[in-house]
PDB file of C-alpha atoms in Angstrom:
ATOM      1  CA  MET A   1      -1.579  29.079  14.641  1.00 59.00           C
ATOM      2  CA  THR A   2       1.839  28.574  15.683  1.00 74.00           C
ATOM      3  CA  PHE A   3       3.444  28.123  12.654  1.00 85.00           C
ATOM      4  CA  SER A   4       1.783  31.335  11.166  1.00 82.00           C
ATOM      5  CA  ASP A   5       2.631  33.516  13.941  1.00 89.00           C
ATOM      6  CA  LYS A   6       4.604  36.210  12.306  1.00 91.00           C
ATOM      7  CA  ARG A   7       6.917  36.915  15.215  1.00 94.00           C
ATOM      8  CA  VAL A   8       7.531  32.514  15.016  1.00 95.00           C
ATOM      9  CA  VAL A   9       7.955  32.447  10.964  1.00 94.00           C
ATOM     10  CA  ASP A  10      10.934  35.200  11.083  1.00 95.00           C
ATOM     11  CA  LEU A  11      12.888  33.654  14.032  1.00 97.00           C
ATOM     12  CA  VAL A  12      12.225  30.545  12.365  1.00 97.00           C
ATOM     13  CA  LYS A  13      13.331  31.835   8.643  1.00 95.00           C
ATOM     14  CA  ASP A  14      16.396  34.283   9.972  1.00 96.00           C
ATOM     15  CA  ARG A  15      18.088  31.399  12.568  1.00 97.00           C
ATOM     16  CA  MET A  16      16.991  27.846  12.082  1.00 97.00           C
ATOM     17  CA  ILE A  17      15.935  25.107   9.617  1.00 97.00           C
ATOM     18  CA  PRO A  18      11.891  23.727  10.163  1.00 97.00           C
ATOM     19  CA  VAL A  19      11.848  20.361   9.378  1.00 97.00           C
ATOM     20  CA  TRP A  20       8.776  18.042   9.725  1.00 95.00           C
ATOM     21  CA  GLU A  21       8.727  14.869  10.755  1.00 96.00           C
ATOM     22  CA  SER A  22       4.541  12.730  11.209  1.00 94.00           C
ATOM     23  CA  VAL A  23       4.955  10.411  14.135  1.00 94.00           C
ATOM     24  CA  ALA A  24       1.975   8.384  12.963  1.00 92.00           C
ATOM     25  CA  PRO A  25      -1.570   9.523  11.608  1.00 90.00           C
ATOM     26  CA  VAL A  26      -3.980  11.844  12.453  1.00 85.00           C
ATOM     27  CA  SER A  27      -6.699   9.581  14.554  1.00 82.00           C
ATOM     28  CA  ILE A  28     -10.535  10.856  13.170  1.00 82.00           C
ATOM     29  CA  ALA A  29     -12.862   9.808  14.310  1.00 81.00           C
ATOM     30  CA  VAL A  30     -16.855   9.983  12.251  1.00 84.00           C
ATOM     31  CA  PHE A  31     -20.190  10.135  14.631  1.00 81.00           C
ATOM     32  CA  ASP A  32     -22.654   9.474  11.796  1.00 79.00           C
ATOM     33  CA  LEU A  33     -26.385  11.393  13.104  1.00 78.00           C
ATOM     34  CA  GLY A  34     -28.074  10.260  10.013  1.00 78.00           C
ATOM     35  CA  ASP A  35     -29.550  12.071   7.291  1.00 79.00           C
ATOM     36  CA  GLY A  36     -26.368  11.961   5.746  1.00 79.00           C
ATOM     37  CA  ARG A  37     -25.442  14.411   8.512  1.00 80.00           C
ATOM     38  CA  LYS A  38     -21.829  13.277  10.534  1.00 79.00           C
ATOM     39  CA  VAL A  39     -19.995  14.889  12.638  1.00 78.00           C
ATOM     40  CA  LYS A  40     -16.114  14.532  12.580  1.00 76.00           C
ATOM     41  CA  GLY A  41     -12.729  15.182  14.274  1.00 75.00           C
ATOM     42  CA  THR A  42      -9.646  15.017  15.046  1.00 71.00           C
ATOM     43  CA  MET A  43      -8.330  13.690  17.834  1.00 70.00           C
ATOM     44  CA  GLY A  44      -5.782  13.936  20.376  1.00 57.00           C
ATOM     45  CA  GLY A  45      -3.119  15.359  17.775  1.00 73.00           C
ATOM     46  CA  GLU A  46      -0.396  16.716  20.227  1.00 85.00           C
ATOM     47  CA  ILE A  47       3.163  18.047  18.984  1.00 92.00           C
ATOM     48  CA  ALA A  48       6.912  17.843  20.503  1.00 95.00           C
ATOM     49  CA  LEU A  49       9.220  20.722  19.154  1.00 97.00           C
ATOM     50  CA  TYR A  50      12.899  19.333  19.278  1.00 98.00           C
ATOM     51  CA  PHE A  51      15.999  21.891  19.188  1.00 98.00           C
ATOM     52  CA  CYS A  52      18.670  20.441  17.316  1.00 98.00           C
ATOM     53  CA  ARG A  53      22.793  21.575  16.308  1.00 98.00           C
ATOM     54  CA  PRO A  54      22.680  21.795  12.981  1.00 98.00           C
ATOM     55  CA  ASP A  55      24.109  17.360  13.077  1.00 97.00           C
ATOM     56  CA  GLY A  56      20.707  16.460  14.003  1.00 97.00           C
ATOM     57  CA  LYS A  57      20.934  16.574  17.958  1.00 97.00           C
ATOM     58  CA  VAL A  58      19.193  17.433  20.066  1.00 97.00           C
ATOM     59  CA  PHE A  59      19.616  19.914  22.662  1.00 97.00           C
ATOM     60  CA  ASP A  60      16.131  20.497  23.920  1.00 97.00           C
ATOM     61  CA  ILE A  61      12.469  20.062  24.042  1.00 97.00           C
ATOM     62  CA  LEU A  62       9.590  21.697  24.606  1.00 96.00           C
ATOM     63  CA  PRO A  63       6.396  18.906  24.219  1.00 94.00           C
ATOM     64  CA  ALA A  64       2.428  19.747  23.366  1.00 90.00           C
ATOM     65  CA  LEU A  65       0.932  22.852  21.430  1.00 87.00           C
ATOM     66  CA  HIS A  66       1.680  26.134  22.778  1.00 89.00           C
ATOM     67  CA  SER A  67       0.861  29.928  22.610  1.00 88.00           C
ATOM     68  CA  PRO A  68       2.509  31.252  19.560  1.00 91.00           C
ATOM     69  CA  HIS A  69       4.175  34.134  22.363  1.00 92.00           C
ATOM     70  CA  VAL A  70       5.346  30.820  24.396  1.00 92.00           C
ATOM     71  CA  THR A  71       6.495  29.004  21.510  1.00 94.00           C
ATOM     72  CA  TYR A  72       8.720  32.182  20.052  1.00 96.00           C
ATOM     73  CA  TRP A  73       9.830  32.234  23.327  1.00 96.00           C
ATOM     74  CA  ALA A  74      11.083  28.821  23.957  1.00 96.00           C
ATOM     75  CA  ILE A  75      12.967  29.197  20.638  1.00 97.00           C
ATOM     76  CA  LYS A  76      14.247  32.418  21.310  1.00 98.00           C
ATOM     77  CA  ASN A  77      15.879  30.542  24.795  1.00 97.00           C
ATOM     78  CA  ALA A  78      17.052  27.549  22.593  1.00 98.00           C
ATOM     79  CA  LEU A  79      19.051  30.079  20.114  1.00 98.00           C
ATOM     80  CA  ASP A  80      20.580  31.794  22.713  1.00 98.00           C
ATOM     81  CA  PHE A  81      21.906  28.657  24.862  1.00 98.00           C
ATOM     82  CA  TYR A  82      22.919  27.608  20.907  1.00 98.00           C
ATOM     83  CA  ASP A  83      24.957  30.363  20.499  1.00 98.00           C
ATOM     84  CA  LYS A  84      26.367  31.079  23.680  1.00 98.00           C
ATOM     85  CA  THR A  85      27.711  27.271  23.912  1.00 98.00           C
ATOM     86  CA  GLY A  86      27.469  25.283  20.781  1.00 97.00           C
ATOM     87  CA  ALA A  87      25.016  22.965  22.410  1.00 97.00           C
ATOM     88  CA  THR A  88      28.110  20.690  23.114  1.00 96.00           C
ATOM     89  CA  ASP A  89      27.188  17.256  25.074  1.00 95.00           C
ATOM     90  CA  PRO A  90      28.289  18.443  28.461  1.00 95.00           C
ATOM     91  CA  GLU A  91      26.811  21.488  27.989  1.00 96.00           C
ATOM     92  CA  THR A  92      23.118  20.340  26.988  1.00 97.00           C
ATOM     93  CA  VAL A  93      23.881  18.200  30.545  1.00 96.00           C
ATOM     94  CA  ALA A  94      24.862  21.160  32.845  1.00 96.00           C
ATOM     95  CA  TYR A  95      22.266  23.245  31.228  1.00 97.00           C
ATOM     96  CA  HIS A  96      19.433  21.143  32.359  1.00 97.00           C
ATOM     97  CA  SER A  97      20.278  19.836  35.468  1.00 96.00           C
ATOM     98  CA  ALA A  98      21.267  23.070  36.505  1.00 96.00           C
ATOM     99  CA  ARG A  99      17.581  24.088  35.411  1.00 95.00           C
ATOM    100  CA  LEU A 100      15.743  21.029  37.201  1.00 95.00           C
ATOM    101  CA  GLU A 101      17.667  22.424  40.424  1.00 95.00           C
ATOM    102  CA  GLU A 102      16.034  25.733  39.490  1.00 93.00           C
ATOM    103  CA  VAL A 103      12.479  24.067  39.282  1.00 91.00           C
ATOM    104  CA  LYS A 104      12.816  21.941  42.446  1.00 91.00           C
ATOM    105  CA  LYS A 105      13.439  25.067  44.533  1.00 91.00           C
ATOM    106  CA  SER A 106      10.498  26.974  42.857  1.00 87.00           C
ATOM    107  CA  GLY A 107       8.211  24.078  42.567  1.00 80.00           C
ATOM    108  CA  ALA A 108       7.498  24.577  39.611  1.00 78.00           C
ATOM    109  CA  GLY A 109       6.104  21.647  37.335  1.00 73.00           C
ATOM    110  CA  GLU A 110       4.648  19.991  40.389  1.00 76.00           C
ATOM    111  CA  VAL A 111       1.461  18.195  39.592  1.00 72.00           C
ATOM    112  CA  SER A 112      -0.801  19.242  41.878  1.00 71.00           C
ATOM    113  CA  PRO A 113      -3.173  17.292  43.959  1.00 75.00           C
ATOM    114  CA  ALA A 114      -6.077  19.362  41.714  1.00 71.00           C
ATOM    115  CA  ALA A 115      -4.876  17.973  38.496  1.00 68.00           C
ATOM    116  CA  GLU A 116      -3.584  14.541  40.044  1.00 71.00           C
ATOM    117  CA  ARG A 117      -7.340  14.029  40.216  1.00 72.00           C
ATOM    118  CA  SER A 118      -8.369  15.722  37.693  1.00 67.00           C
ATOM    119  CA  LEU A 119      -5.713  13.419  35.364  1.00 65.00           C
ATOM    120  CA  SER A 120      -6.925  10.070  37.769  1.00 70.00           C
ATOM    121  CA  LYS A 121     -10.907  10.886  36.789  1.00 67.00           C
ATOM    122  CA  ARG A 122     -10.150  10.471  32.870  1.00 62.00           C
ATOM    123  CA  LYS A 123      -7.939   7.256  32.959  1.00 65.00           C
ATOM    124  CA  ALA A 124     -10.913   6.238  35.056  1.00 66.00           C
ATOM    125  CA  LYS A 125     -13.848   7.242  32.354  1.00 60.00           C
ATOM    126  CA  TYR A 126     -11.606   6.231  30.189  1.00 60.00           C
ATOM    127  CA  ALA A 127     -11.534   2.280  31.578  1.00 62.00           C
ATOM    128  CA  SER A 128     -15.499   2.188  31.162  1.00 59.00           C
ATOM    129  CA  SER A 129     -16.228   4.029  28.548  1.00 63.00           C
ATOM    130  CA  ASP A 130     -16.930   2.668  24.876  1.00 67.00           C
ATOM    131  CA  GLY A 131     -14.972   3.368  22.113  1.00 68.00           C
ATOM    132  CA  GLY A 132     -16.749   6.449  20.670  1.00 69.00           C
ATOM    133  CA  THR A 133     -17.377   7.667  23.898  1.00 66.00           C
ATOM    134  CA  ARG A 134     -13.825   8.244  24.835  1.00 66.00           C
ATOM    135  CA  ALA A 135     -13.432   9.886  21.475  1.00 67.00           C
ATOM    136  CA  LEU A 136     -16.076  12.465  21.901  1.00 64.00           C
ATOM    137  CA  VAL A 137     -14.149  13.083  25.391  1.00 63.00           C
ATOM    138  CA  GLU A 138     -10.614  13.367  23.629  1.00 64.00           C
ATOM    139  CA  MET A 139     -12.217  15.840  21.497  1.00 61.00           C
ATOM    140  CA  THR A 140     -13.485  17.630  24.018  1.00 58.00           C
ATOM    141  CA  THR A 141     -10.465  17.748  26.471  1.00 55.00           C
ATOM    142  CA  SER A 142      -7.996  18.345  23.827  1.00 52.00           C
ATOM    143  CA  LYS A 143      -7.803  19.538  20.633  1.00 45.00           C
ATOM    144  CA  THR A 144     -11.001  19.818  18.333  1.00 40.00           C
ATOM    145  CA  GLY A 145     -10.954  19.667  15.084  1.00 44.00           C
ATOM    146  CA  ILE A 146     -15.486  19.855  13.771  1.00 43.00           C
ATOM    147  CA  MET A 147     -16.596  20.120  10.218  1.00 43.00           C
ATOM    148  CA  THR A 148     -18.746  23.033  10.141  1.00 44.00           C
ATOM    149  CA  GLY A 149     -19.550  23.308   6.321  1.00 44.00           C
ATOM    150  CA  PRO A 150     -16.381  23.669   3.640  1.00 45.00           C
ATOM    151  CA  GLU A 151     -13.773  24.406   6.526  1.00 48.00           C
ATOM    152  CA  PRO A 152     -12.697  22.914   9.648  1.00 47.00           C
ATOM    153  CA  VAL A 153     -12.805  24.939  13.321  1.00 44.00           C
ATOM    154  CA  THR A 154     -10.280  23.540  15.232  1.00 46.00           C
ATOM    155  CA  VAL A 155      -9.903  24.732  19.396  1.00 44.00           C
ATOM    156  CA  VAL A 156      -6.531  23.768  20.836  1.00 45.00           C
ATOM    157  CA  GLU A 157      -6.819  24.003  24.789  1.00 46.00           C
ATOM    158  CA  PRO A 158      -2.511  24.075  25.469  1.00 45.00           C
ATOM    159  CA  GLY A 159      -1.181  23.426  29.238  1.00 53.00           C
ATOM    160  CA  GLY A 160       1.079  21.315  31.170  1.00 76.00           C
ATOM    161  CA  LEU A 161       3.912  23.643  30.193  1.00 84.00           C
ATOM    162  CA  GLU A 162       6.456  23.936  33.505  1.00 86.00           C
ATOM    163  CA  MET A 163       4.957  19.955  33.882  1.00 87.00           C
ATOM    164  CA  HIS A 164       6.560  19.651  30.703  1.00 90.00           C
ATOM    165  CA  LYS A 165       9.393  21.100  30.982  1.00 91.00           C
ATOM    166  CA  ARG A 166      10.829  19.829  34.204  1.00 92.00           C
ATOM    167  CA  ALA A 167       9.867  16.552  32.205  1.00 92.00           C
ATOM    168  CA  ILE A 168      12.068  17.517  29.567  1.00 94.00           C
ATOM    169  CA  HIS A 169      15.200  18.533  32.499  1.00 95.00           C
ATOM    170  CA  VAL A 170      15.199  15.234  34.071  1.00 92.00           C
ATOM    171  CA  VAL A 171      15.195  13.289  31.357  1.00 93.00           C
ATOM    172  CA  MET A 172      18.060  15.545  29.646  1.00 94.00           C
ATOM    173  CA  SER A 173      20.267  15.520  32.773  1.00 93.00           C
ATOM    174  CA  GLY A 174      20.846  12.361  33.019  1.00 88.00           C
ATOM    175  CA  THR A 175      21.745  11.688  29.183  1.00 77.00           C
ATOM    176  CA  PHE A 176      25.388  10.818  27.945  1.00 77.00           C
ATOM    177  CA  SER A 177      25.573  11.477  24.701  1.00 84.00           C
ATOM    178  CA  LEU A 178      22.962  13.770  22.653  1.00 90.00           C
ATOM    179  CA  LEU A 179      20.309  11.721  20.226  1.00 93.00           C
ATOM    180  CA  ALA A 180      17.978  12.788  17.098  1.00 96.00           C
ATOM    181  CA  PRO A 181      14.404  13.554  17.263  1.00 97.00           C
ATOM    182  CA  GLN A 182      12.933  10.057  15.953  1.00 95.00           C
ATOM    183  CA  GLN A 183      15.151   8.760  19.111  1.00 95.00           C
ATOM    184  CA  TRP A 184      13.218  10.383  21.295  1.00 96.00           C
ATOM    185  CA  LYS A 185       9.680  10.415  19.753  1.00 95.00           C
ATOM    186  CA  ASP A 186       9.017   6.784  22.156  1.00 94.00           C
ATOM    187  CA  TYR A 187       9.400   8.946  25.058  1.00 94.00           C
ATOM    188  CA  VAL A 188       8.366  12.263  24.166  1.00 95.00           C
ATOM    189  CA  PHE A 189       5.006  10.881  22.949  1.00 92.00           C
ATOM    190  CA  GLY A 190       4.445   8.247  25.093  1.00 91.00           C
ATOM    191  CA  ARG A 191       5.700   9.494  28.640  1.00 90.00           C
ATOM    192  CA  ILE A 192       5.837  13.147  28.915  1.00 90.00           C
ATOM    193  CA  LEU A 193       1.991  13.389  26.905  1.00 88.00           C
ATOM    194  CA  GLN A 194       0.659  10.472  27.639  1.00 84.00           C
ATOM    195  CA  GLU A 195      -0.456   9.947  23.662  1.00 84.00           C
ATOM    196  CA  GLU A 196      -0.667   6.145  22.093  1.00 84.00           C
ATOM    197  CA  LEU A 197       1.574   6.296  18.782  1.00 88.00           C
ATOM    198  CA  LYS A 198      -1.362   5.344  16.838  1.00 83.00           C
ATOM    199  CA  GLY A 199      -3.978   6.859  14.343  1.00 81.00           C
ATOM    200  CA  GLY A 200      -6.436   6.123  11.562  1.00 81.00           C
ATOM    201  CA  GLU A 201     -10.222   6.870  10.685  1.00 80.00           C
ATOM    202  CA  PHE A 202     -12.833   5.639  13.072  1.00 79.00           C
ATOM    203  CA  GLU A 203     -16.415   5.466  12.927  1.00 79.00           C
ATOM    204  CA  TYR A 204     -18.708   5.195  15.674  1.00 77.00           C
ATOM    205  CA  ASP A 205     -22.629   4.832  16.089  1.00 73.00           C
ATOM    206  CA  VAL A 206     -24.311   8.054  17.965  1.00 70.00           C
ATOM    207  CA  ASP A 207     -26.589   5.641  19.463  1.00 72.00           C
ATOM    208  CA  THR A 208     -23.821   3.994  21.972  1.00 67.00           C
ATOM    209  CA  LEU A 209     -22.710   6.965  23.201  1.00 66.00           C
ATOM    210  CA  ALA A 210     -22.536   8.019  27.188  1.00 62.00           C
ATOM    211  CA  PRO A 211     -23.854  11.096  28.972  1.00 59.00           C
ATOM    212  CA  ILE A 212     -20.724  13.002  29.215  1.00 55.00           C
ATOM    213  CA  SER A 213     -20.636  16.445  31.171  1.00 55.00           C
ATOM    214  CA  ILE A 214     -18.087  18.384  28.937  1.00 52.00           C
ATOM    215  CA  ILE A 215     -17.450  21.010  31.765  1.00 52.00           C
ATOM    216  CA  GLU A 216     -16.547  18.410  34.437  1.00 52.00           C
ATOM    217  CA  ASP A 217     -14.606  16.184  31.799  1.00 46.00           C
TER     218      ASP A 217
ATOM    219  CA  MET B   1      -7.952  30.885 -45.638  1.00 49.00           C
ATOM    220  CA  ARG B   2      -3.737  31.968 -44.839  1.00 57.00           C
ATOM    221  CA  PHE B   3      -5.213  33.148 -41.673  1.00 52.00           C
ATOM    222  CA  ALA B   4      -6.009  29.753 -40.706  1.00 53.00           C
ATOM    223  CA  PRO B   5      -3.278  28.976 -38.305  1.00 53.00           C
ATOM    224  CA  PHE B   6      -3.146  32.117 -36.824  1.00 50.00           C
ATOM    225  CA  LEU B   7      -7.292  31.699 -35.848  1.00 47.00           C
ATOM    226  CA  LEU B   8      -7.147  28.087 -34.887  1.00 46.00           C
ATOM    227  CA  ILE B   9      -3.856  28.696 -32.335  1.00 47.00           C
ATOM    228  CA  ALA B  10      -5.777  32.115 -31.031  1.00 47.00           C
ATOM    229  CA  LEU B  11      -8.894  29.915 -30.074  1.00 45.00           C
ATOM    230  CA  ALA B  12      -6.712  27.341 -28.984  1.00 46.00           C
ATOM    231  CA  GLY B  13      -5.609  29.991 -26.019  1.00 46.00           C
ATOM    232  CA  CYS B  14      -8.909  30.704 -25.571  1.00 46.00           C
ATOM    233  CA  SER B  15     -10.406  28.209 -24.499  1.00 48.00           C
ATOM    234  CA  ARG B  16      -7.687  26.634 -22.433  1.00 57.00           C
ATOM    235  CA  SER B  17      -8.433  27.432 -18.433  1.00 76.00           C
ATOM    236  CA  THR B  18      -6.358  28.957 -16.375  1.00 83.00           C
ATOM    237  CA  ALA B  19      -4.591  26.611 -13.591  1.00 82.00           C
ATOM    238  CA  ILE B  20      -7.016  29.186 -11.231  1.00 84.00           C
ATOM    239  CA  ASP B  21     -10.112  27.548 -13.041  1.00 87.00           C
ATOM    240  CA  ARG B  22      -8.838  24.036 -13.181  1.00 91.00           C
ATOM    241  CA  LEU B  23      -8.820  23.967  -9.228  1.00 93.00           C
ATOM    242  CA  GLY B  24     -12.287  24.005  -9.110  1.00 91.00           C
ATOM    243  CA  ALA B  25     -12.831  21.475 -11.644  1.00 91.00           C
ATOM    244  CA  ASP B  26     -13.301  17.647 -11.169  1.00 92.00           C
ATOM    245  CA  GLU B  27     -10.860  15.703  -9.045  1.00 92.00           C
ATOM    246  CA  ALA B  28      -8.373  14.407 -12.167  1.00 93.00           C
ATOM    247  CA  THR B  29      -8.363  18.006 -13.901  1.00 94.00           C
ATOM    248  CA  ALA B  30      -7.278  19.842 -10.033  1.00 94.00           C
ATOM    249  CA  ARG B  31      -4.979  17.042  -9.346  1.00 94.00           C
ATOM    250  CA  GLU B  32      -2.717  18.031 -11.770  1.00 94.00           C
ATOM    251  CA  ALA B  33      -3.612  21.417 -11.688  1.00 94.00           C
ATOM    252  CA  ILE B  34      -2.046  21.535  -8.002  1.00 95.00           C
ATOM    253  CA  ALA B  35       1.734  19.058  -9.862  1.00 94.00           C
ATOM    254  CA  GLU B  36       1.764  21.815 -11.657  1.00 94.00           C
ATOM    255  CA  PHE B  37       1.581  24.512  -9.336  1.00 94.00           C
ATOM    256  CA  ALA B  38       4.419  22.242  -7.163  1.00 94.00           C
ATOM    257  CA  ASN B  39       6.419  21.882  -9.775  1.00 95.00           C
ATOM    258  CA  ARG B  40       6.592  25.743 -10.404  1.00 94.00           C
ATOM    259  CA  GLY B  41       7.741  25.937  -6.651  1.00 92.00           C
ATOM    260  CA  GLU B  42       7.662  29.289  -4.572  1.00 90.00           C
ATOM    261  CA  ALA B  43       7.259  31.287  -7.985  1.00 92.00           C
ATOM    262  CA  ALA B  44       3.668  29.813  -7.772  1.00 93.00           C
ATOM    263  CA  LEU B  45       2.761  31.237  -4.553  1.00 92.00           C
ATOM    264  CA  PRO B  46       1.399  34.525  -5.010  1.00 92.00           C
ATOM    265  CA  GLU B  47      -0.877  33.551  -7.647  1.00 93.00           C
ATOM    266  CA  LEU B  48      -1.856  30.916  -5.064  1.00 93.00           C
ATOM    267  CA  ARG B  49      -2.191  33.073  -2.561  1.00 91.00           C
ATOM    268  CA  VAL B  50      -5.164  34.950  -4.427  1.00 91.00           C
ATOM    269  CA  ALA B  51      -7.007  31.138  -5.412  1.00 93.00           C
ATOM    270  CA  ALA B  52      -6.663  30.676  -1.201  1.00 92.00           C
ATOM    271  CA  ALA B  53      -9.147  33.987  -0.664  1.00 91.00           C
ATOM    272  CA  HIS B  54     -11.240  32.854  -3.612  1.00 92.00           C
ATOM    273  CA  GLU B  55     -15.091  32.508  -3.592  1.00 92.00           C
ATOM    274  CA  ASP B  56     -15.460  28.770  -4.630  1.00 93.00           C
ATOM    275  CA  PRO B  57     -14.826  26.699  -0.696  1.00 93.00           C
ATOM    276  CA  LEU B  58     -13.268  24.055  -3.486  1.00 93.00           C
ATOM    277  CA  VAL B  59     -10.818  26.082  -4.736  1.00 94.00           C
ATOM    278  CA  ARG B  60      -9.707  27.243  -1.399  1.00 93.00           C
ATOM    279  CA  ARG B  61      -9.167  23.991  -0.100  1.00 93.00           C
ATOM    280  CA  ARG B  62      -7.145  23.065  -3.512  1.00 94.00           C
ATOM    281  CA  ALA B  63      -4.638  25.926  -3.402  1.00 94.00           C
ATOM    282  CA  LYS B  64      -3.832  25.639   0.292  1.00 93.00           C
ATOM    283  CA  THR B  65      -3.423  21.939  -0.588  1.00 94.00           C
ATOM    284  CA  ALA B  66      -0.744  23.280  -3.776  1.00 94.00           C
ATOM    285  CA  MET B  67       0.838  25.452  -1.302  1.00 93.00           C
ATOM    286  CA  GLY B  68       1.779  22.653   1.001  1.00 93.00           C
ATOM    287  CA  ARG B  69       3.346  20.413  -1.144  1.00 93.00           C
ATOM    288  CA  ILE B  70       5.674  23.479  -1.948  1.00 94.00           C
ATOM    289  CA  THR B  71       5.931  24.694   1.541  1.00 93.00           C
ATOM    290  CA  GLY B  72       5.365  21.740   4.015  1.00 93.00           C
ATOM    291  CA  GLN B  73       3.257  23.523   5.231  1.00 91.00           C
ATOM    292  CA  TRP B  74      -1.061  23.324   4.887  1.00 88.00           C
ATOM    293  CA  GLY B  75      -2.525  26.423   3.439  1.00 82.00           C
ATOM    294  CA  CYS B  76       0.038  28.411   4.714  1.00 78.00           C
ATOM    295  CA  ASP B  77       2.817  30.456   2.932  1.00 74.00           C
ATOM    296  CA  ARG B  78       4.271  32.994   4.959  1.00 79.00           C
ATOM    297  CA  GLY B  79       8.059  32.502   4.163  1.00 81.00           C
ATOM    298  CA  LEU B  80       8.741  28.996   5.844  1.00 89.00           C
ATOM    299  CA  VAL B  81      10.058  26.651   3.251  1.00 92.00           C
ATOM    300  CA  TRP B  82       9.708  22.941   5.637  1.00 95.00           C
ATOM    301  CA  LYS B  83      12.081  20.242   4.734  1.00 95.00           C
ATOM    302  CA  ARG B  84      10.622  16.923   5.144  1.00 93.00           C
ATOM    303  CA  SER B  85      13.065  14.830   6.733  1.00 95.00           C
ATOM    304  CA  LEU B  86      15.923  15.775   9.545  1.00 97.00           C
ATOM    305  CA  GLU B  87      18.902  14.199   6.529  1.00 96.00           C
ATOM    306  CA  GLU B  88      17.679  16.990   4.308  1.00 95.00           C
ATOM    307  CA  ALA B  89      18.836  20.033   7.091  1.00 97.00           C
ATOM    308  CA  THR B  90      22.001  18.273   8.833  1.00 97.00           C
ATOM    309  CA  GLY B  91      25.709  19.485   8.177  1.00 94.00           C
ATOM    310  CA  LYS B  92      23.820  23.349   7.251  1.00 96.00           C
ATOM    311  CA  GLY B  93      25.412  25.147   9.785  1.00 96.00           C
ATOM    312  CA  LYS B  94      22.762  26.248  11.291  1.00 97.00           C
ATOM    313  CA  PRO B  95      20.421  24.910  14.653  1.00 98.00           C
ATOM    314  CA  ILE B  96      17.352  22.988  12.836  1.00 98.00           C
ATOM    315  CA  LEU B  97      13.633  23.315  14.677  1.00 98.00           C
ATOM    316  CA  VAL B  98      12.198  20.143  14.292  1.00 98.00           C
ATOM    317  CA  LEU B  99       8.259  19.265  14.432  1.00 96.00           C
ATOM    318  CA  GLN B 100       6.682  15.838  15.018  1.00 96.00           C
ATOM    319  CA  LEU B 101       2.892  15.407  14.650  1.00 93.00           C
ATOM    320  CA  PHE B 102       0.807  13.404  14.153  1.00 91.00           C
ATOM    321  CA  GLY B 103      -0.913  13.182   9.948  1.00 89.00           C
ATOM    322  CA  LYS B 104       1.787  15.180   7.526  1.00 89.00           C
ATOM    323  CA  PHE B 105       2.045  19.047   7.851  1.00 90.00           C
ATOM    324  CA  ASP B 106       1.366  19.781   4.218  1.00 87.00           C
ATOM    325  CA  GLU B 107      -2.094  18.242   4.375  1.00 84.00           C
ATOM    326  CA  GLU B 108      -5.833  18.990   5.823  1.00 75.00           C
ATOM    327  CA  PHE B 109      -6.318  17.864   9.061  1.00 63.00           C
ATOM    328  CA  CYS B 110      -2.638  17.386  10.407  1.00 53.00           C
TER     329      CYS B 110
END
């Protein structure tokens, strides 16, 4: 877990004030297997990290869950930028404009044809499946919390770092005044992470599940 | 006879279970124990760290819940204490890290 990692924890503890905000209840899918057996999993629990000035205005964003290593360096870079510039509004816009030019030149964060094919295939599957199958696909392709006795096991598949960073540079280079994290959440979760801000517990009948290929999906 | 009050106090002390014992008891008793730990704040963390490694999974889970109430992060006590709102963190002269997530960071399955 990223926020149990010593390097990340030490850096945050020394230099920042950590805050968490819930954007929606967690989504929980329950599959009743009969005979009192149930499989329960959490779905699509994306996160976003916002780097803010002491007045609470966001100067950089890291969408999605990443490894402790990636998260550490994102925090470190944000702090270096803050130390050098104070993350004033004009400095922040200039920073993101310059980074955007760099990624455009290098091609970093562009959606590859293979990624586009994979995304459209996944969307098509979503459109044609029942709720239970969609939940199962979601559990197998993003974050999965599986009840295996008294302790949960969480499997996370991170990805999309450069794509997300590019999207942030695009939007923040065109910002006129910096905003608070709450003002960003719809954009970050809805547009960048493509995740609806809704949750709750849903119970599905296993008989409705369509066969899926975990490797392919 | 004149020792009776002392005997009663001693017996009461023996029968009183520890907060960790109560974490493994029924729901209502455990809730009280969790609240007791939470009220003690960070001073309760060493005891909860021990309880989080208890052989009973129920005690482990409830100890982690109590840790979450104190640190803002379920089951974790690495020294980070999370604020629950941006307002609590602004104007303190330090940059702020905001984690937005589904569910609550101080609860299981967030």
